[in-house]
mmCIF file of C-alpha atoms in Angstrom:
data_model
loop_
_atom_site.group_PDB
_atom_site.id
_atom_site.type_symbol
_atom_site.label_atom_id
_atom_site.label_comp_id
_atom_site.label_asym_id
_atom_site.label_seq_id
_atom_site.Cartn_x
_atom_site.Cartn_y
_atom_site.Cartn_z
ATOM 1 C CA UNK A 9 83.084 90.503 121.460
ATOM 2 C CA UNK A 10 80.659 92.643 123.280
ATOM 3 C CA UNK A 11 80.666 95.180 120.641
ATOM 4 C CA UNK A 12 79.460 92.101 117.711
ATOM 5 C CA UNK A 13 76.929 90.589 120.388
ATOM 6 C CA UNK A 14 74.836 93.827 120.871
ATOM 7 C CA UNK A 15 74.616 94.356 116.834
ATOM 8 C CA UNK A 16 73.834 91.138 116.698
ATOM 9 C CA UNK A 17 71.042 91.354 118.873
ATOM 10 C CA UNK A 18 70.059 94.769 117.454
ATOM 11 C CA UNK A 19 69.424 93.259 113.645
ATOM 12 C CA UNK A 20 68.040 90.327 115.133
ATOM 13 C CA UNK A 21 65.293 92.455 117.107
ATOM 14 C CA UNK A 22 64.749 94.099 113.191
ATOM 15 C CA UNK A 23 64.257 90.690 111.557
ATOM 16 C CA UNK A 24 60.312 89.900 110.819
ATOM 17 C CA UNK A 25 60.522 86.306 112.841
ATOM 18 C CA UNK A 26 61.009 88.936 116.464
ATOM 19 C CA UNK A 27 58.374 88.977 118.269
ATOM 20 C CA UNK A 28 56.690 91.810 119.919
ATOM 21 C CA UNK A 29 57.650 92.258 124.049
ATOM 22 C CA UNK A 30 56.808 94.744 126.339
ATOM 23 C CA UNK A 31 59.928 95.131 128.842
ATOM 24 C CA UNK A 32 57.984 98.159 131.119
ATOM 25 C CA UNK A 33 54.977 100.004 131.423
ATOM 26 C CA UNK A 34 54.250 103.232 133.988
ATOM 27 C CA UNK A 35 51.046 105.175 134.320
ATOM 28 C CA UNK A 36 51.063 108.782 135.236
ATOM 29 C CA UNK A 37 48.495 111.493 135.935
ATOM 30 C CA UNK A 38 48.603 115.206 135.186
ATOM 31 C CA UNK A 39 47.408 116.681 137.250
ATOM 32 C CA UNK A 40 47.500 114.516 140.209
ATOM 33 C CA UNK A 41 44.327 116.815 142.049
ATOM 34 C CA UNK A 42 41.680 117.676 139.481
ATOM 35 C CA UNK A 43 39.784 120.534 140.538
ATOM 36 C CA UNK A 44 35.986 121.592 139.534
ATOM 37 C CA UNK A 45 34.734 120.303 136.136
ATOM 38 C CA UNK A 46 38.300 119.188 134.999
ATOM 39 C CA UNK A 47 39.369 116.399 133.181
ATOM 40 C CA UNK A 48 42.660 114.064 134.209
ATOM 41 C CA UNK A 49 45.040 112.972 131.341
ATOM 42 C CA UNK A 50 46.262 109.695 132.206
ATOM 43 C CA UNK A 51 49.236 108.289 129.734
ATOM 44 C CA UNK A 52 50.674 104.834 129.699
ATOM 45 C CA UNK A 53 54.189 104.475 128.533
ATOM 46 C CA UNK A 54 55.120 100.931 126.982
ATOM 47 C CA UNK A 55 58.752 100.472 126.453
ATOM 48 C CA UNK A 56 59.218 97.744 123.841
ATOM 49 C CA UNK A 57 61.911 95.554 122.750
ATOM 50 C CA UNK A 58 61.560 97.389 119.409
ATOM 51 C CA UNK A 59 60.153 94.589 117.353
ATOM 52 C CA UNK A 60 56.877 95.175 115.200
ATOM 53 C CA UNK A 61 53.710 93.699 116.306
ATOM 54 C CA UNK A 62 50.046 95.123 118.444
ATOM 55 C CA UNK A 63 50.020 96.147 121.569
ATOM 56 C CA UNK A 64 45.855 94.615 122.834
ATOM 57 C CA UNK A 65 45.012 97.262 126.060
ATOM 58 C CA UNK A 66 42.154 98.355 128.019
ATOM 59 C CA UNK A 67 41.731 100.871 130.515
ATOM 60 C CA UNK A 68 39.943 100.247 133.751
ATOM 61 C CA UNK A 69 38.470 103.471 135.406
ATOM 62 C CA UNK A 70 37.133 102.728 139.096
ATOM 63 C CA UNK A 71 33.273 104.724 137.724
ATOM 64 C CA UNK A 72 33.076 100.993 136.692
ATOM 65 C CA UNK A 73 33.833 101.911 132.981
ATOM 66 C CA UNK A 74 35.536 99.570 130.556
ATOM 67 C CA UNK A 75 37.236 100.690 127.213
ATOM 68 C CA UNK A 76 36.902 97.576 125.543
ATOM 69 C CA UNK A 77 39.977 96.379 124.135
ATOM 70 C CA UNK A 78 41.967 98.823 122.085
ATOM 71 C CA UNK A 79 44.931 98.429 119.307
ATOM 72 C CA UNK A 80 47.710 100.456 118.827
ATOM 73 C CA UNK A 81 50.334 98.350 116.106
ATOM 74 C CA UNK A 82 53.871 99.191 117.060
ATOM 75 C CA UNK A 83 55.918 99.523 113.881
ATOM 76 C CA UNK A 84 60.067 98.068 113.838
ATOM 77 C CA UNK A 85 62.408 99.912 115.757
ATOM 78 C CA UNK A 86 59.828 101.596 118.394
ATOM 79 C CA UNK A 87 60.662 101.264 121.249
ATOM 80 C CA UNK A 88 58.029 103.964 123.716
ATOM 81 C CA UNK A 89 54.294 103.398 122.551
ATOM 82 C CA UNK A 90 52.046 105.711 124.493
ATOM 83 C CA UNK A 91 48.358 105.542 125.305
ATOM 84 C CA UNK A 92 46.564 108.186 126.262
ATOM 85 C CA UNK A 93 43.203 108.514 128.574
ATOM 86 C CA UNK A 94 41.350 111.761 128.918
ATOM 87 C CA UNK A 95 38.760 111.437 132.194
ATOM 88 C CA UNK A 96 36.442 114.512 132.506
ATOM 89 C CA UNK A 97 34.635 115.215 136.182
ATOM 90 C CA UNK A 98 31.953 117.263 136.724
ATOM 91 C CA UNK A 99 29.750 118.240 139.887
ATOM 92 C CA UNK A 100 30.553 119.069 143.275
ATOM 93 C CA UNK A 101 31.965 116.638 145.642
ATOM 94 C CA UNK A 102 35.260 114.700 146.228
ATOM 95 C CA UNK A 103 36.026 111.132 144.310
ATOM 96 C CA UNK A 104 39.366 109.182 145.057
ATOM 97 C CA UNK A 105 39.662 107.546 141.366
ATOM 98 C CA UNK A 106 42.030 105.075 139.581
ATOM 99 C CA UNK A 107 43.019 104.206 136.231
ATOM 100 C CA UNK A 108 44.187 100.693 135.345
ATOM 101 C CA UNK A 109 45.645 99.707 132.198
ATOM 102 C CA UNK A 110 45.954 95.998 131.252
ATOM 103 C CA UNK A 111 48.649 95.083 128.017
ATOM 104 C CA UNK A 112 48.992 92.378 126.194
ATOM 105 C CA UNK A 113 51.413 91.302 124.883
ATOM 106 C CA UNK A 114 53.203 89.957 128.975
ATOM 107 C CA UNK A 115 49.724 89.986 130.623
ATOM 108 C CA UNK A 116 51.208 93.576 132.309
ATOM 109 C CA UNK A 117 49.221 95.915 134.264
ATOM 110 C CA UNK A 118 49.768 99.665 135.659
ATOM 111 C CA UNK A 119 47.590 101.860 137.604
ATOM 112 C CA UNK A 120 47.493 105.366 138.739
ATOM 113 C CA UNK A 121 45.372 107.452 140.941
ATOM 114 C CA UNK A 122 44.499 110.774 141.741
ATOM 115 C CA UNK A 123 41.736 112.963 143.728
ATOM 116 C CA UNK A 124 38.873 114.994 142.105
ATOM 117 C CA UNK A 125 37.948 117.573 144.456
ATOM 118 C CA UNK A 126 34.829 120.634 143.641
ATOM 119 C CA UNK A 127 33.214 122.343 146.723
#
């Protein structure tokens, strides 16, 4: 009975009438201290139910900059979507900064942060 409930759920997350629905998201930073004119790769990894659809995101950077909203169409049976954010620093001094990521579809939101430091 198990066994015929979780194929049935399977092909039913396949069929076109499934909807789209992000189950997690997590933000990470590599690396987590950013020396002297570096740049941070930030990566958001949606975990999806594996139905076809659009993820709508933005990313949020504490400089006060906006992406705008962003696409990225998920295609049947995908279940990790990752977005990717490349933040260069340059100049001397220290900055404490965060990354925020905001996903629709769930009205989700993840965050990371991490230190720029250049003496």
């Amino acid at each position: 009975m198990v066994l015929l409930l979780a194929t049935a759920l399977l092909v039913w997350q396949q069929l076109p009438f499934a909807e789209l629905a992000v189950t997690e998201v997590t933000v990470t930073v590599h690396p987590d201290e950013l020396g002297c004119d570096g740049t941070a790769e930030i990566i958001a990894v949606v975990l999806t139910n594996g139905a076809a659809g659009s993820l709508r995101y933005r990313w949020l950077r504490s400089d006060g900059t906006d992406s705008g909203e962003l696409r990225k169409r998920v295609r049947a049976g995908q279940r990790e979507v990752r977005l990717p954010l490349l933040w260069r620093f340059h100049g001397i001094g220290t900055h404490r900064a965060r990354a925020v990521l905001d996903l629709e579809p769930g009205q989700r939101s993840a965050s990371t942060t991490f230190t720029y430091r250049c003496r």
